[in-house]
Amino acid sequence: MGKKIYKLIFLLIVMDFFIKKIFEGNVDGDVHNQFNKFSRGEFKNRAMIVAKKSKDKFNLSTTAEYARGLVRALADKLGGGKTDVKGVVVSTRDLTGELDFQDKKQFMGVKQYIIDREMSGEEILDLCDKLSGSFVGLSFSVGDSELKIKPKAPKSAKPSTKGDQPKVDFCKLKTFNKDVAEGLLFDIPLDFKKVEINHEFIIDEIVISDELKEEAGGDFSKIKDLALRKGKIVRRIVIDEGEEEVREKDFEA
């Protein structure tokens, strides 16, 4: 399946976060891009969430996998309005001429483009669409919602070797927006005080179709980027320090 097909589907269900899409069977380009750097293996402590609720206010902390989804969710809420935006776009490509950035840092072939300017929600969404293969970590506020994302490249996708859990603080969102909370916590009631969610990605197979081989023409980088990952997501949920609930979903993306 090519990028054009993924992008078409992506535009239809843009507001859902990628784990929710998998569990509801709505795999699209956004989901594919979450996994196109993964090899076969078991990847623990992924897409982690710590959510706290006080009255109607949500304090949501996540690992880096949710950065793009959170940026899109708030940008969609902002719409044509403008706000001050700070953060980075991380890519191995030279984005000069494609991206309006204020500074650039580079290390080991990875480029960090510094964003520090006023942007509309529509501009942010357009940036996300145009740079679908890049990491977008932008911090900004919309009304009573405040999003903060660490301005750095997330760690690469490597199979788990240690049992240490990472800190769940790469992305932080304070909001009264129930829709965003429901997107992350789609399978639990929202009458909690604290929720902790942890995922394990189990990749059993890299699916490379004959069509993809022909399209790539021996370009192994393109094959790696467009090949589908097939496996299972294990979702572990602890609500208000109760017993752990485990849910599983097979997927191909």
PDB file of C-alpha atoms in Angstrom:
ATOM      1  CA  MET A   1       0.000   0.000   0.000  1.00  0.00           C
ATOM      2  CA  GLY A   2       1.498   3.345  -1.018  1.00  0.00           C
ATOM      3  CA  LYS A   3       1.732   6.671   0.752  1.00  0.00           C
ATOM      4  CA  LYS A   4      -1.066   8.193  -1.328  1.00  0.00           C
ATOM      5  CA  ILE A   5      -3.554   5.624  -0.054  1.00  0.00           C
ATOM      6  CA  TYR A   6      -2.466   6.145   3.549  1.00  0.00           C
ATOM      7  CA  LYS A   7      -2.755   9.914   3.240  1.00  0.00           C
ATOM      8  CA  LEU A   8      -6.257   9.695   1.804  1.00  0.00           C
ATOM      9  CA  ILE A   9      -7.497   7.598   4.719  1.00  0.00           C
ATOM     10  CA  PHE A  10      -5.640   9.792   7.202  1.00  0.00           C
ATOM     11  CA  LEU A  11      -7.589  12.878   6.221  1.00  0.00           C
ATOM     12  CA  LEU A  12     -10.866  11.155   7.070  1.00  0.00           C
ATOM     13  CA  ILE A  13     -10.159  10.299  10.719  1.00  0.00           C
ATOM     14  CA  VAL A  14      -7.664  12.934  11.750  1.00  0.00           C
ATOM     15  CA  MET A  15      -8.948  13.599  15.283  1.00  0.00           C
ATOM     16  CA  ASP A  16      -8.376  10.136  16.807  1.00  0.00           C
ATOM     17  CA  PHE A  17      -5.115   9.164  18.503  1.00  0.00           C
ATOM     18  CA  PHE A  18      -3.243   6.248  16.951  1.00  0.00           C
ATOM     19  CA  ILE A  19      -3.827   3.665  19.707  1.00  0.00           C
ATOM     20  CA  LYS A  20      -7.566   4.344  19.598  1.00  0.00           C
ATOM     21  CA  LYS A  21      -7.504   3.908  15.821  1.00  0.00           C
ATOM     22  CA  ILE A  22      -5.832   0.506  16.162  1.00  0.00           C
ATOM     23  CA  PHE A  23      -8.284  -0.787  18.763  1.00  0.00           C
ATOM     24  CA  GLU A  24     -11.240   0.451  16.706  1.00  0.00           C
ATOM     25  CA  GLY A  25      -9.882  -0.993  13.449  1.00  0.00           C
ATOM     26  CA  ASN A  26      -9.257   2.378  11.776  1.00  0.00           C
ATOM     27  CA  VAL A  27      -5.634   1.935  10.710  1.00  0.00           C
ATOM     28  CA  ASP A  28      -4.427   4.812   8.524  1.00  0.00           C
ATOM     29  CA  GLY A  29      -1.280   6.691   7.526  1.00  0.00           C
ATOM     30  CA  ASP A  30      -0.906   8.211  10.981  1.00  0.00           C
ATOM     31  CA  VAL A  31      -0.785   4.722  12.494  1.00  0.00           C
ATOM     32  CA  HIS A  32       1.616   3.483   9.807  1.00  0.00           C
ATOM     33  CA  ASN A  33       4.014   6.363  10.484  1.00  0.00           C
ATOM     34  CA  GLN A  34       4.118   5.413  14.156  1.00  0.00           C
ATOM     35  CA  PHE A  35       5.586   2.022  13.267  1.00  0.00           C
ATOM     36  CA  ASN A  36       7.663   2.480  10.110  1.00  0.00           C
ATOM     37  CA  LYS A  37      10.922   2.660  12.077  1.00  0.00           C
ATOM     38  CA  PHE A  38      10.225  -0.538  14.036  1.00  0.00           C
ATOM     39  CA  SER A  39      11.945  -3.865  13.408  1.00  0.00           C
ATOM     40  CA  ARG A  40      10.653  -7.230  14.581  1.00  0.00           C
ATOM     41  CA  GLY A  41      10.679  -7.558  18.342  1.00  0.00           C
ATOM     42  CA  GLU A  42       8.937  -6.709  21.591  1.00  0.00           C
ATOM     43  CA  PHE A  43       8.869  -3.047  22.553  1.00  0.00           C
ATOM     44  CA  LYS A  44       7.765  -2.415  26.127  1.00  0.00           C
ATOM     45  CA  ASN A  45       6.795   0.853  27.820  1.00  0.00           C
ATOM     46  CA  ARG A  46       5.431   2.527  24.699  1.00  0.00           C
ATOM     47  CA  ALA A  47       2.701   5.156  24.292  1.00  0.00           C
ATOM     48  CA  MET A  48       2.481   5.620  28.049  1.00  0.00           C
ATOM     49  CA  ILE A  49      -0.089   7.887  29.693  1.00  0.00           C
ATOM     50  CA  VAL A  50      -0.544   9.245  33.197  1.00  0.00           C
ATOM     51  CA  ALA A  51      -3.839  11.094  33.511  1.00  0.00           C
ATOM     52  CA  LYS A  52      -5.086  12.952  36.560  1.00  0.00           C
ATOM     53  CA  LYS A  53      -8.475  14.575  36.931  1.00  0.00           C
ATOM     54  CA  SER A  54      -9.638  17.222  39.388  1.00  0.00           C
ATOM     55  CA  LYS A  55     -13.274  18.215  38.940  1.00  0.00           C
ATOM     56  CA  ASP A  56     -13.462  18.943  35.187  1.00  0.00           C
ATOM     57  CA  LYS A  57      -9.747  19.585  34.612  1.00  0.00           C
ATOM     58  CA  PHE A  58      -7.466  16.965  33.061  1.00  0.00           C
ATOM     59  CA  ASN A  59      -3.705  16.840  33.547  1.00  0.00           C
ATOM     60  CA  LEU A  60      -2.428  14.499  30.848  1.00  0.00           C
ATOM     61  CA  SER A  61       1.194  13.374  30.599  1.00  0.00           C
ATOM     62  CA  THR A  62       2.423  11.075  27.840  1.00  0.00           C
ATOM     63  CA  THR A  63       5.527   9.720  26.189  1.00  0.00           C
ATOM     64  CA  ALA A  64       6.645  11.070  22.814  1.00  0.00           C
ATOM     65  CA  GLU A  65       4.439   8.842  20.625  1.00  0.00           C
ATOM     66  CA  TYR A  66       1.445  11.095  21.284  1.00  0.00           C
ATOM     67  CA  ALA A  67       3.168  14.381  20.374  1.00  0.00           C
ATOM     68  CA  ARG A  68       1.811  14.689  16.834  1.00  0.00           C
ATOM     69  CA  GLY A  69      -1.708  13.689  17.866  1.00  0.00           C
ATOM     70  CA  LEU A  70      -1.789  16.232  20.680  1.00  0.00           C
ATOM     71  CA  VAL A  71      -0.461  18.971  18.398  1.00  0.00           C
ATOM     72  CA  ARG A  72      -3.127  18.149  15.821  1.00  0.00           C
ATOM     73  CA  ALA A  73      -5.919  18.017  18.404  1.00  0.00           C
ATOM     74  CA  LEU A  74      -5.153  21.492  19.742  1.00  0.00           C
ATOM     75  CA  ALA A  75      -4.442  22.935  16.292  1.00  0.00           C
ATOM     76  CA  ASP A  76      -7.841  21.712  15.146  1.00  0.00           C
ATOM     77  CA  LYS A  77      -9.414  23.468  18.126  1.00  0.00           C
ATOM     78  CA  LEU A  78      -7.475  26.672  17.305  1.00  0.00           C
ATOM     79  CA  GLY A  79      -8.643  26.655  13.673  1.00  0.00           C
ATOM     80  CA  GLY A  80      -8.080  30.008  11.971  1.00  0.00           C
ATOM     81  CA  GLY A  81      -7.055  31.698  15.210  1.00  0.00           C
ATOM     82  CA  LYS A  82      -3.408  32.358  15.989  1.00  0.00           C
ATOM     83  CA  THR A  83      -1.182  31.677  18.985  1.00  0.00           C
ATOM     84  CA  ASP A  84       2.502  31.756  19.917  1.00  0.00           C
ATOM     85  CA  VAL A  85       4.151  28.453  19.030  1.00  0.00           C
ATOM     86  CA  LYS A  86       7.523  27.178  20.222  1.00  0.00           C
ATOM     87  CA  GLY A  87       9.202  23.843  19.651  1.00  0.00           C
ATOM     88  CA  VAL A  88      11.012  21.718  17.094  1.00  0.00           C
ATOM     89  CA  VAL A  89      10.523  19.752  13.932  1.00  0.00           C
ATOM     90  CA  VAL A  90      13.001  16.858  13.795  1.00  0.00           C
ATOM     91  CA  SER A  91      14.006  15.249  10.513  1.00  0.00           C
ATOM     92  CA  THR A  92      16.902  13.594   8.726  1.00  0.00           C
ATOM     93  CA  ARG A  93      15.915  15.552   5.597  1.00  0.00           C
ATOM     94  CA  ASP A  94      16.919  19.080   4.689  1.00  0.00           C
ATOM     95  CA  LEU A  95      13.681  21.024   5.134  1.00  0.00           C
ATOM     96  CA  THR A  96      15.069  24.345   3.954  1.00  0.00           C
ATOM     97  CA  GLY A  97      12.451  25.874   1.681  1.00  0.00           C
ATOM     98  CA  GLU A  98       9.710  23.593   3.034  1.00  0.00           C
ATOM     99  CA  LEU A  99       9.563  24.914   6.589  1.00  0.00           C
ATOM    100  CA  ASP A 100       9.594  28.419   8.062  1.00  0.00           C
ATOM    101  CA  PHE A 101      12.026  27.924  10.953  1.00  0.00           C
ATOM    102  CA  GLN A 102      13.965  30.355  13.132  1.00  0.00           C
ATOM    103  CA  ASP A 103      17.108  28.289  13.798  1.00  0.00           C
ATOM    104  CA  LYS A 104      18.581  24.854  13.114  1.00  0.00           C
ATOM    105  CA  LYS A 105      20.673  22.395  15.105  1.00  0.00           C
ATOM    106  CA  GLN A 106      22.259  19.239  13.731  1.00  0.00           C
ATOM    107  CA  PHE A 107      23.880  16.175  15.283  1.00  0.00           C
ATOM    108  CA  MET A 108      24.752  12.834  13.669  1.00  0.00           C
ATOM    109  CA  GLY A 109      22.637  13.592  10.620  1.00  0.00           C
ATOM    110  CA  VAL A 110      19.523  14.465  12.639  1.00  0.00           C
ATOM    111  CA  LYS A 111      18.330  18.029  12.130  1.00  0.00           C
ATOM    112  CA  GLN A 112      16.278  19.979  14.658  1.00  0.00           C
ATOM    113  CA  TYR A 113      14.439  22.944  13.182  1.00  0.00           C
ATOM    114  CA  ILE A 114      13.552  25.503  15.846  1.00  0.00           C
ATOM    115  CA  ILE A 115      10.071  27.033  15.656  1.00  0.00           C
ATOM    116  CA  ASP A 116       9.366  30.243  17.577  1.00  0.00           C
ATOM    117  CA  ARG A 117       6.644  32.311  15.949  1.00  0.00           C
ATOM    118  CA  GLU A 118       2.934  32.999  15.775  1.00  0.00           C
ATOM    119  CA  MET A 119       0.932  30.399  13.857  1.00  0.00           C
ATOM    120  CA  SER A 120      -2.706  29.625  13.161  1.00  0.00           C
ATOM    121  CA  GLY A 121      -4.210  26.223  13.805  1.00  0.00           C
ATOM    122  CA  GLU A 122      -4.611  25.765  10.067  1.00  0.00           C
ATOM    123  CA  GLU A 123      -0.889  26.449   9.542  1.00  0.00           C
ATOM    124  CA  ILE A 124       0.027  23.893  12.209  1.00  0.00           C
ATOM    125  CA  LEU A 125      -2.215  21.247  10.642  1.00  0.00           C
ATOM    126  CA  ASP A 126      -0.757  21.974   7.214  1.00  0.00           C
ATOM    127  CA  LEU A 127       2.757  21.590   8.637  1.00  0.00           C
ATOM    128  CA  CYS A 128       1.819  18.217  10.155  1.00  0.00           C
ATOM    129  CA  ASP A 129       0.334  17.019   6.856  1.00  0.00           C
ATOM    130  CA  LYS A 130       3.255  18.240   4.761  1.00  0.00           C
ATOM    131  CA  LEU A 131       5.913  16.759   7.072  1.00  0.00           C
ATOM    132  CA  SER A 132       4.219  13.470   7.924  1.00  0.00           C
ATOM    133  CA  GLY A 133       7.558  11.663   8.204  1.00  0.00           C
ATOM    134  CA  SER A 134       9.075  14.162  10.645  1.00  0.00           C
ATOM    135  CA  PHE A 135       8.685  14.491  14.404  1.00  0.00           C
ATOM    136  CA  VAL A 136       6.606  17.549  15.303  1.00  0.00           C
ATOM    137  CA  GLY A 137       7.018  18.740  18.885  1.00  0.00           C
ATOM    138  CA  LEU A 138       5.274  22.086  19.320  1.00  0.00           C
ATOM    139  CA  SER A 139       4.157  23.810  22.514  1.00  0.00           C
ATOM    140  CA  PHE A 140       1.283  26.295  22.531  1.00  0.00           C
ATOM    141  CA  SER A 141      -1.948  27.259  24.255  1.00  0.00           C
ATOM    142  CA  VAL A 142      -5.503  27.385  22.966  1.00  0.00           C
ATOM    143  CA  GLY A 143      -8.069  28.916  25.292  1.00  0.00           C
ATOM    144  CA  ASP A 144      -7.864  27.045  28.590  1.00  0.00           C
ATOM    145  CA  SER A 145      -5.739  24.227  27.103  1.00  0.00           C
ATOM    146  CA  GLU A 146      -1.954  24.361  27.467  1.00  0.00           C
ATOM    147  CA  LEU A 147       0.319  21.892  25.651  1.00  0.00           C
ATOM    148  CA  LYS A 148       4.013  21.522  26.437  1.00  0.00           C
ATOM    149  CA  ILE A 149       6.247  19.117  24.490  1.00  0.00           C
ATOM    150  CA  LYS A 150       9.969  18.706  25.098  1.00  0.00           C
ATOM    151  CA  PRO A 151      11.852  20.378  22.225  1.00  0.00           C
ATOM    152  CA  LYS A 152      14.083  17.454  21.313  1.00  0.00           C
ATOM    153  CA  ALA A 153      14.160  14.272  19.267  1.00  0.00           C
ATOM    154  CA  PRO A 154      12.458  11.267  20.894  1.00  0.00           C
ATOM    155  CA  LYS A 155      14.443   8.086  21.448  1.00  0.00           C
ATOM    156  CA  SER A 156      14.641   5.644  18.550  1.00  0.00           C
ATOM    157  CA  ALA A 157      12.561   2.470  18.385  1.00  0.00           C
ATOM    158  CA  LYS A 158      14.636  -0.384  19.805  1.00  0.00           C
ATOM    159  CA  PRO A 159      13.514  -3.724  21.276  1.00  0.00           C
ATOM    160  CA  SER A 160      13.270  -3.763  25.066  1.00  0.00           C
ATOM    161  CA  THR A 161      16.299  -5.045  26.979  1.00  0.00           C
ATOM    162  CA  LYS A 162      15.743  -3.517  30.424  1.00  0.00           C
ATOM    163  CA  GLY A 163      12.742  -3.370  32.700  1.00  0.00           C
ATOM    164  CA  ASP A 164      13.208   0.289  33.621  1.00  0.00           C
ATOM    165  CA  GLN A 165      10.178   2.447  32.894  1.00  0.00           C
ATOM    166  CA  PRO A 166      10.786   5.830  31.270  1.00  0.00           C
ATOM    167  CA  LYS A 167       9.404   9.003  32.786  1.00  0.00           C
ATOM    168  CA  VAL A 168       6.011   9.879  31.394  1.00  0.00           C
ATOM    169  CA  ASP A 169       6.627  13.574  30.863  1.00  0.00           C
ATOM    170  CA  PHE A 170       7.622  14.155  27.234  1.00  0.00           C
ATOM    171  CA  CYS A 171       4.219  15.705  26.503  1.00  0.00           C
ATOM    172  CA  LYS A 172       2.071  17.508  29.057  1.00  0.00           C
ATOM    173  CA  LEU A 173      -1.407  18.849  28.462  1.00  0.00           C
ATOM    174  CA  LYS A 174      -3.608  20.744  30.889  1.00  0.00           C
ATOM    175  CA  THR A 175      -7.131  21.004  29.578  1.00  0.00           C
ATOM    176  CA  PHE A 176     -10.851  21.037  30.267  1.00  0.00           C
ATOM    177  CA  ASN A 177     -11.398  19.572  26.795  1.00  0.00           C
ATOM    178  CA  LYS A 178     -13.204  16.285  27.330  1.00  0.00           C
ATOM    179  CA  ASP A 179     -12.831  15.249  23.679  1.00  0.00           C
ATOM    180  CA  VAL A 180      -9.028  15.155  23.911  1.00  0.00           C
ATOM    181  CA  ALA A 181      -9.175  13.139  27.131  1.00  0.00           C
ATOM    182  CA  GLU A 182     -11.613  10.693  25.550  1.00  0.00           C
ATOM    183  CA  GLY A 183      -9.284  10.274  22.572  1.00  0.00           C
ATOM    184  CA  LEU A 184      -6.495   9.075  24.848  1.00  0.00           C
ATOM    185  CA  LEU A 185      -8.678   7.255  27.389  1.00  0.00           C
ATOM    186  CA  PHE A 186     -11.208   5.906  24.909  1.00  0.00           C
ATOM    187  CA  ASP A 187     -11.993   2.637  26.691  1.00  0.00           C
ATOM    188  CA  ILE A 188     -12.439   3.797  30.284  1.00  0.00           C
ATOM    189  CA  PRO A 189     -14.990   6.025  32.072  1.00  0.00           C
ATOM    190  CA  LEU A 190     -13.775   9.537  32.850  1.00  0.00           C
ATOM    191  CA  ASP A 191     -14.838   9.532  36.511  1.00  0.00           C
ATOM    192  CA  PHE A 192     -11.325   8.706  37.770  1.00  0.00           C
ATOM    193  CA  LYS A 193      -8.739  10.510  39.869  1.00  0.00           C
ATOM    194  CA  LYS A 194      -5.670   8.905  38.288  1.00  0.00           C
ATOM    195  CA  VAL A 195      -5.115   6.561  35.358  1.00  0.00           C
ATOM    196  CA  GLU A 196      -1.875   4.943  34.207  1.00  0.00           C
ATOM    197  CA  ILE A 197      -1.675   3.304  30.780  1.00  0.00           C
ATOM    198  CA  ASN A 198       1.223   1.365  29.316  1.00  0.00           C
ATOM    199  CA  HIS A 199       1.533  -0.378  25.952  1.00  0.00           C
ATOM    200  CA  GLU A 200       3.704  -3.131  24.595  1.00  0.00           C
ATOM    201  CA  PHE A 201       4.212  -3.307  20.840  1.00  0.00           C
ATOM    202  CA  ILE A 202       4.878  -6.838  19.600  1.00  0.00           C
ATOM    203  CA  ILE A 203       6.019  -6.830  15.966  1.00  0.00           C
ATOM    204  CA  ASP A 204       5.981 -10.359  14.556  1.00  0.00           C
ATOM    205  CA  GLU A 205       6.321  -9.694  10.847  1.00  0.00           C
ATOM    206  CA  ILE A 206       7.436  -7.070   8.333  1.00  0.00           C
ATOM    207  CA  VAL A 207       5.051  -7.345   5.383  1.00  0.00           C
ATOM    208  CA  ILE A 208       6.597  -6.467   2.015  1.00  0.00           C
ATOM    209  CA  SER A 209       4.214  -6.987  -0.886  1.00  0.00           C
ATOM    210  CA  ASP A 210       5.268  -7.676  -4.477  1.00  0.00           C
ATOM    211  CA  GLU A 211       3.607  -4.379  -5.393  1.00  0.00           C
ATOM    212  CA  LEU A 212       5.838  -2.522  -2.925  1.00  0.00           C
ATOM    213  CA  LYS A 213       8.980  -4.264  -4.207  1.00  0.00           C
ATOM    214  CA  GLU A 214       8.105  -3.211  -7.737  1.00  0.00           C
ATOM    215  CA  GLU A 215       7.268   0.348  -6.691  1.00  0.00           C
ATOM    216  CA  ALA A 216      10.486   0.711  -4.656  1.00  0.00           C
ATOM    217  CA  GLY A 217      12.696  -0.572  -7.471  1.00  0.00           C
ATOM    218  CA  GLY A 218      15.411  -1.767  -5.106  1.00  0.00           C
ATOM    219  CA  ASP A 219      15.280   1.325  -2.877  1.00  0.00           C
ATOM    220  CA  PHE A 220      15.626  -0.378   0.526  1.00  0.00           C
ATOM    221  CA  SER A 221      14.990   2.866   2.406  1.00  0.00           C
ATOM    222  CA  LYS A 222      11.632   3.204   0.666  1.00  0.00           C
ATOM    223  CA  ILE A 223      10.806  -0.452   1.327  1.00  0.00           C
ATOM    224  CA  LYS A 224      11.544   0.016   5.042  1.00  0.00           C
ATOM    225  CA  ASP A 225       9.411   3.149   5.131  1.00  0.00           C
ATOM    226  CA  LEU A 226       6.372   1.690   3.352  1.00  0.00           C
ATOM    227  CA  ALA A 227       6.448  -1.940   4.532  1.00  0.00           C
ATOM    228  CA  LEU A 228       3.657  -2.902   6.917  1.00  0.00           C
ATOM    229  CA  ARG A 229       4.278  -4.033  10.486  1.00  0.00           C
ATOM    230  CA  LYS A 230       2.120  -6.900  11.679  1.00  0.00           C
ATOM    231  CA  GLY A 231       1.711  -7.883  15.290  1.00  0.00           C
ATOM    232  CA  LYS A 232      -0.147  -7.115  18.491  1.00  0.00           C
ATOM    233  CA  ILE A 233      -0.682  -4.225  20.903  1.00  0.00           C
ATOM    234  CA  VAL A 234      -0.948  -5.062  24.604  1.00  0.00           C
ATOM    235  CA  ARG A 235      -2.686  -2.268  26.540  1.00  0.00           C
ATOM    236  CA  ARG A 236      -2.326  -2.241  30.335  1.00  0.00           C
ATOM    237  CA  ILE A 237      -4.548   0.068  32.382  1.00  0.00           C
ATOM    238  CA  VAL A 238      -4.526   0.887  36.097  1.00  0.00           C
ATOM    239  CA  ILE A 239      -7.378   3.073  37.366  1.00  0.00           C
ATOM    240  CA  ASP A 240      -7.081   4.752  40.778  1.00  0.00           C
ATOM    241  CA  GLU A 241      -4.337   2.310  41.816  1.00  0.00           C
ATOM    242  CA  GLY A 242      -6.651  -0.662  41.373  1.00  0.00           C
ATOM    243  CA  GLU A 243      -5.964  -3.953  39.627  1.00  0.00           C
ATOM    244  CA  GLU A 244      -4.298  -3.899  36.233  1.00  0.00           C
ATOM    245  CA  GLU A 245      -6.591  -4.455  33.255  1.00  0.00           C
ATOM    246  CA  VAL A 246      -5.043  -5.961  30.122  1.00  0.00           C
ATOM    247  CA  ARG A 247      -6.460  -5.631  26.609  1.00  0.00           C
ATOM    248  CA  GLU A 248      -4.937  -6.892  23.371  1.00  0.00           C
ATOM    249  CA  LYS A 249      -5.440  -6.081  19.717  1.00  0.00           C
ATOM    250  CA  ASP A 250      -3.884  -7.597  16.601  1.00  0.00           C
ATOM    251  CA  PHE A 251      -2.931  -5.062  13.965  1.00  0.00           C
ATOM    252  CA  GLU A 252      -1.238  -4.500  10.628  1.00  0.00           C
ATOM    253  CA  ALA A 253      -0.071  -1.000   9.766  1.00  0.00           C
TER     254      ALA A 253
END
